[in-house]
Amino acid sequence: MKLQTAVSSDPTVQNGRAHQAVWPEMIEGERPRESSSLIRSIGVAGGRAELYISGQSEGPRNNPRQFLKGEETMKKLLWFVLLLALLTPGLAMAQSVFDGTWKVDLKTAQFPTKPDVYLLQDGMYRCKTCVPAIAIKADGQDQKVTGHPYFDTMSIKLVDDRTIEELDKKNGKVVVKSKTWASADGNKLMFEFTDSSATNADPVTGKGEETRVAKGPAGSHAISGSWRASKMDNVSDNGLVFTYKVAGDGLTMTNLTGQSYTAKLDGTEAPYKGDPGTTSVSVKKVDTNMMEETDKRDGKVISIAHMTISADGKSMTIAVHDKLHGTTMQFTALKQ
């Protein structure tokens, strides 16, 4: 199970928080909107300053002392505008509600209701809900699979009547090791894994559990049947932590496994780097505290995620619609 979010939308969505800096001489309704670009921020601030300047210079200009006083005021205000222009980028970025490092809280995970379906019988292993579906010999040898960007061979080894081990490789290199076993009563399916299929650093590790929805056919292995994800006991931090940074009209995402992107917050498509299963991404603002991310693989939409910041700015709710598998899941990330 991968919790990379890819997460995973427009200047405010990942950029979100409104510029709440003190804007001298500005009325409340004229504050720059959140996530505005540097140019927009300077323009609004500059425009307000110009109004103020013209207000100082109203009236007859035939009095030399009044003229000089007005000129001095203008110089001071121009210096103010220049200083404001220098400070605005930092203030804008520092106050984006999406800016910062976030960590997924596994206790909040709401898993897909659609079950996974496995069948291990007569020497064959089948993952019927994998996309594309997998059907290989369960003989412990590398078997070729196609259509999966993260691995190109898989081996399934029977350990005993309740346990199997899986080994996935890409170009001859091991990218996933996992062990799966059914409980004694057959109602739970536990798993543990080490996954480096989408990481350019240390592998992601974790443990979890699925609950039986339906039994497999008579005579099949204990892992056979329909199962629904019910719990993730743990996942290593590098599979849970990601960082957003808003700069001007763009958002940059980075994580600990080497994935990254920099995208404009207007929905423009941009490259998604470091993930063999995701080739491009687009992000756009939905409202002040929400953005939408769309991930694609070779031009086809594979997932859409909505990220919403809480009122206190301390948590982010992430709802992911997996278009490949026709499932949805939701979890919360906490600001670190």
PDB file of N, CA and C in Angstrom, residues 151-199:
ATOM      1  N   PHE A 151       7.115  -2.557 -11.315  1.00  0.00           N
ATOM      2  CA  PHE A 151       7.830  -3.844 -11.346  1.00  0.00           C
ATOM      3  C   PHE A 151       7.505  -4.564 -12.644  1.00  0.00           C
ATOM      4  N   ASP A 152       8.416  -5.459 -13.050  1.00  0.00           N
ATOM      5  CA  ASP A 152       8.177  -6.212 -14.283  1.00  0.00           C
ATOM      6  C   ASP A 152       8.252  -7.723 -14.074  1.00  0.00           C
ATOM      7  N   THR A 153       8.657  -8.150 -12.879  1.00  0.00           N
ATOM      8  CA  THR A 153       8.544  -9.568 -12.524  1.00  0.00           C
ATOM      9  C   THR A 153       8.014  -9.689 -11.099  1.00  0.00           C
ATOM     10  N   MET A 154       7.389 -10.825 -10.824  1.00  0.00           N
ATOM     11  CA  MET A 154       6.858 -11.100  -9.490  1.00  0.00           C
ATOM     12  C   MET A 154       7.024 -12.583  -9.195  1.00  0.00           C
ATOM     13  N   SER A 155       7.366 -12.868  -7.960  1.00  0.00           N
ATOM     14  CA  SER A 155       7.406 -14.274  -7.549  1.00  0.00           C
ATOM     15  C   SER A 155       6.563 -14.444  -6.289  1.00  0.00           C
ATOM     16  N   ILE A 156       5.828 -15.532  -6.231  1.00  0.00           N
ATOM     17  CA  ILE A 156       4.998 -15.873  -5.075  1.00  0.00           C
ATOM     18  C   ILE A 156       5.477 -17.218  -4.528  1.00  0.00           C
ATOM     19  N   LYS A 157       5.865 -17.202  -3.258  1.00  0.00           N
ATOM     20  CA  LYS A 157       6.359 -18.409  -2.603  1.00  0.00           C
ATOM     21  C   LYS A 157       5.402 -18.831  -1.498  1.00  0.00           C
ATOM     22  N   LEU A 158       4.956 -20.090  -1.532  1.00  0.00           N
ATOM     23  CA  LEU A 158       4.108 -20.625  -0.466  1.00  0.00           C
ATOM     24  C   LEU A 158       4.993 -21.018   0.713  1.00  0.00           C
ATOM     25  N   VAL A 159       4.762 -20.402   1.869  1.00  0.00           N
ATOM     26  CA  VAL A 159       5.521 -20.712   3.072  1.00  0.00           C
ATOM     27  C   VAL A 159       4.837 -21.824   3.849  1.00  0.00           C
ATOM     28  N   ASP A 160       3.527 -21.695   4.036  1.00  0.00           N
ATOM     29  CA  ASP A 160       2.716 -22.744   4.669  1.00  0.00           C
ATOM     30  C   ASP A 160       1.269 -22.532   4.235  1.00  0.00           C
ATOM     31  N   ASP A 161       0.338 -23.238   4.886  1.00  0.00           N
ATOM     32  CA  ASP A 161      -1.049 -23.177   4.417  1.00  0.00           C
ATOM     33  C   ASP A 161      -1.756 -21.863   4.753  1.00  0.00           C
ATOM     34  N   ARG A 162      -1.049 -20.954   5.442  1.00  0.00           N
ATOM     35  CA  ARG A 162      -1.656 -19.651   5.740  1.00  0.00           C
ATOM     36  C   ARG A 162      -0.779 -18.469   5.320  1.00  0.00           C
ATOM     37  N   THR A 163       0.427 -18.764   4.779  1.00  0.00           N
ATOM     38  CA  THR A 163       1.406 -17.697   4.562  1.00  0.00           C
ATOM     39  C   THR A 163       2.025 -17.758   3.173  1.00  0.00           C
ATOM     40  N   ILE A 164       2.235 -16.576   2.584  1.00  0.00           N
ATOM     41  CA  ILE A 164       2.979 -16.473   1.325  1.00  0.00           C
ATOM     42  C   ILE A 164       4.001 -15.348   1.433  1.00  0.00           C
ATOM     43  N   GLU A 165       5.023 -15.411   0.581  1.00  0.00           N
ATOM     44  CA  GLU A 165       5.998 -14.341   0.454  1.00  0.00           C
ATOM     45  C   GLU A 165       6.024 -13.873  -0.996  1.00  0.00           C
ATOM     46  N   GLU A 166       6.125 -12.568  -1.181  1.00  0.00           N
ATOM     47  CA  GLU A 166       6.120 -11.990  -2.530  1.00  0.00           C
ATOM     48  C   GLU A 166       7.417 -11.205  -2.747  1.00  0.00           C
ATOM     49  N   LEU A 167       7.958 -11.321  -3.942  1.00  0.00           N
ATOM     50  CA  LEU A 167       9.161 -10.600  -4.316  1.00  0.00           C
ATOM     51  C   LEU A 167       8.946  -9.975  -5.692  1.00  0.00           C
ATOM     52  N   ASP A 168       9.004  -8.633  -5.756  1.00  0.00           N
ATOM     53  CA  ASP A 168       8.826  -7.927  -7.024  1.00  0.00           C
ATOM     54  C   ASP A 168      10.153  -7.321  -7.447  1.00  0.00           C
ATOM     55  N   LYS A 169      10.410  -7.328  -8.751  1.00  0.00           N
ATOM     56  CA  LYS A 169      11.650  -6.765  -9.291  1.00  0.00           C
ATOM     57  C   LYS A 169      11.361  -5.852 -10.469  1.00  0.00           C
ATOM     58  N   LYS A 170      12.267  -4.897 -10.678  1.00  0.00           N
ATOM     59  CA  LYS A 170      12.228  -4.017 -11.857  1.00  0.00           C
ATOM     60  C   LYS A 170      13.615  -4.011 -12.466  1.00  0.00           C
ATOM     61  N   ASN A 171      13.682  -4.467 -13.705  1.00  0.00           N
ATOM     62  CA  ASN A 171      14.984  -4.569 -14.394  1.00  0.00           C
ATOM     63  C   ASN A 171      15.983  -5.396 -13.593  1.00  0.00           C
ATOM     64  N   GLY A 172      15.504  -6.461 -12.966  1.00  0.00           N
ATOM     65  CA  GLY A 172      16.354  -7.372 -12.218  1.00  0.00           C
ATOM     66  C   GLY A 172      16.640  -6.950 -10.796  1.00  0.00           C
ATOM     67  N   LYS A 173      16.224  -5.771 -10.403  1.00  0.00           N
ATOM     68  CA  LYS A 173      16.479  -5.268  -9.061  1.00  0.00           C
ATOM     69  C   LYS A 173      15.252  -5.450  -8.179  1.00  0.00           C
ATOM     70  N   VAL A 174      15.460  -5.963  -6.970  1.00  0.00           N
ATOM     71  CA  VAL A 174      14.339  -6.149  -6.041  1.00  0.00           C
ATOM     72  C   VAL A 174      13.808  -4.785  -5.610  1.00  0.00           C
ATOM     73  N   VAL A 175      12.489  -4.585  -5.777  1.00  0.00           N
ATOM     74  CA  VAL A 175      11.873  -3.316  -5.387  1.00  0.00           C
ATOM     75  C   VAL A 175      10.820  -3.493  -4.292  1.00  0.00           C
ATOM     76  N   VAL A 176      10.287  -4.709  -4.140  1.00  0.00           N
ATOM     77  CA  VAL A 176       9.301  -4.964  -3.093  1.00  0.00           C
ATOM     78  C   VAL A 176       9.513  -6.350  -2.504  1.00  0.00           C
ATOM     79  N   LYS A 177       9.544  -6.411  -1.188  1.00  0.00           N
ATOM     80  CA  LYS A 177       9.499  -7.676  -0.461  1.00  0.00           C
ATOM     81  C   LYS A 177       8.306  -7.616   0.476  1.00  0.00           C
ATOM     82  N   SER A 178       7.499  -8.661   0.491  1.00  0.00           N
ATOM     83  CA  SER A 178       6.359  -8.649   1.397  1.00  0.00           C
ATOM     84  C   SER A 178       6.029 -10.062   1.879  1.00  0.00           C
ATOM     85  N   LYS A 179       5.408 -10.095   3.047  1.00  0.00           N
ATOM     86  CA  LYS A 179       4.935 -11.339   3.635  1.00  0.00           C
ATOM     87  C   LYS A 179       3.473 -11.141   4.003  1.00  0.00           C
ATOM     88  N   THR A 180       2.622 -12.091   3.639  1.00  0.00           N
ATOM     89  CA  THR A 180       1.186 -12.004   3.900  1.00  0.00           C
ATOM     90  C   THR A 180       0.728 -13.309   4.531  1.00  0.00           C
ATOM     91  N   TRP A 181      -0.058 -13.201   5.605  1.00  0.00           N
ATOM     92  CA  TRP A 181      -0.536 -14.420   6.256  1.00  0.00           C
ATOM     93  C   TRP A 181      -1.942 -14.222   6.824  1.00  0.00           C
ATOM     94  N   ALA A 182      -2.713 -15.296   6.774  1.00  0.00           N
ATOM     95  CA  ALA A 182      -4.074 -15.264   7.306  1.00  0.00           C
ATOM     96  C   ALA A 182      -4.057 -15.660   8.775  1.00  0.00           C
ATOM     97  N   SER A 183      -4.978 -15.084   9.541  1.00  0.00           N
ATOM     98  CA  SER A 183      -5.101 -15.429  10.958  1.00  0.00           C
ATOM     99  C   SER A 183      -5.601 -16.869  11.091  1.00  0.00           C
ATOM    100  N   ALA A 184      -5.471 -17.409  12.290  1.00  0.00           N
ATOM    101  CA  ALA A 184      -5.885 -18.802  12.520  1.00  0.00           C
ATOM    102  C   ALA A 184      -7.346 -19.020  12.207  1.00  0.00           C
ATOM    103  N   ASP A 185      -8.211 -18.007  12.496  1.00  0.00           N
ATOM    104  CA  ASP A 185      -9.639 -18.168  12.212  1.00  0.00           C
ATOM    105  C   ASP A 185      -9.999 -17.788  10.783  1.00  0.00           C
ATOM    106  N   GLY A 186      -8.999 -17.308  10.029  1.00  0.00           N
ATOM    107  CA  GLY A 186      -9.227 -17.004   8.618  1.00  0.00           C
ATOM    108  C   GLY A 186      -9.942 -15.698   8.339  1.00  0.00           C
ATOM    109  N   ASN A 187     -10.162 -14.866   9.354  1.00  0.00           N
ATOM    110  CA  ASN A 187     -10.931 -13.635   9.160  1.00  0.00           C
ATOM    111  C   ASN A 187     -10.065 -12.386   8.992  1.00  0.00           C
ATOM    112  N   LYS A 188      -8.777 -12.512   9.265  1.00  0.00           N
ATOM    113  CA  LYS A 188      -7.868 -11.392   9.114  1.00  0.00           C
ATOM    114  C   LYS A 188      -6.720 -11.773   8.189  1.00  0.00           C
ATOM    115  N   LEU A 189      -6.244 -10.769   7.452  1.00  0.00           N
ATOM    116  CA  LEU A 189      -5.098 -10.969   6.579  1.00  0.00           C
ATOM    117  C   LEU A 189      -4.062  -9.909   6.941  1.00  0.00           C
ATOM    118  N   MET A 190      -2.967 -10.345   7.516  1.00  0.00           N
ATOM    119  CA  MET A 190      -1.918  -9.422   7.921  1.00  0.00           C
ATOM    120  C   MET A 190      -0.825  -9.366   6.851  1.00  0.00           C
ATOM    121  N   PHE A 191      -0.139  -8.225   6.767  1.00  0.00           N
ATOM    122  CA  PHE A 191       0.945  -8.095   5.796  1.00  0.00           C
ATOM    123  C   PHE A 191       2.010  -7.149   6.327  1.00  0.00           C
ATOM    124  N   GLU A 192       3.223  -7.363   5.873  1.00  0.00           N
ATOM    125  CA  GLU A 192       4.340  -6.460   6.141  1.00  0.00           C
ATOM    126  C   GLU A 192       5.151  -6.343   4.866  1.00  0.00           C
ATOM    127  N   PHE A 193       5.763  -5.171   4.664  1.00  0.00           N
ATOM    128  CA  PHE A 193       6.418  -4.947   3.376  1.00  0.00           C
ATOM    129  C   PHE A 193       7.627  -4.028   3.508  1.00  0.00           C
ATOM    130  N   THR A 194       8.501  -4.144   2.525  1.00  0.00           N
ATOM    131  CA  THR A 194       9.608  -3.220   2.293  1.00  0.00           C
ATOM    132  C   THR A 194       9.516  -2.827   0.838  1.00  0.00           C
ATOM    133  N   ASP A 195       9.311  -1.529   0.570  1.00  0.00           N
ATOM    134  CA  ASP A 195       8.976  -1.086  -0.783  1.00  0.00           C
ATOM    135  C   ASP A 195       9.907   0.036  -1.234  1.00  0.00           C
ATOM    136  N   SER A 196      10.685  -0.235  -2.266  1.00  0.00           N
ATOM    137  CA  SER A 196      11.539   0.795  -2.863  1.00  0.00           C
ATOM    138  C   SER A 196      11.187   1.009  -4.331  1.00  0.00           C
ATOM    139  N   SER A 197       9.958   0.640  -4.709  1.00  0.00           N
ATOM    140  CA  SER A 197       9.543   0.732  -6.108  1.00  0.00           C
ATOM    141  C   SER A 197       9.370   2.164  -6.579  1.00  0.00           C
ATOM    142  N   ALA A 198       9.146   3.091  -5.656  1.00  0.00           N
ATOM    143  CA  ALA A 198       8.968   4.502  -6.021  1.00  0.00           C
ATOM    144  C   ALA A 198       9.762   5.385  -5.073  1.00  0.00           C
ATOM    145  N   THR A 199      10.975   4.980  -4.783  1.00  0.00           N
ATOM    146  CA  THR A 199      11.804   5.786  -3.893  1.00  0.00           C
ATOM    147  C   THR A 199      13.213   5.882  -4.431  1.00  0.00           C
TER     148      THR A 199
END
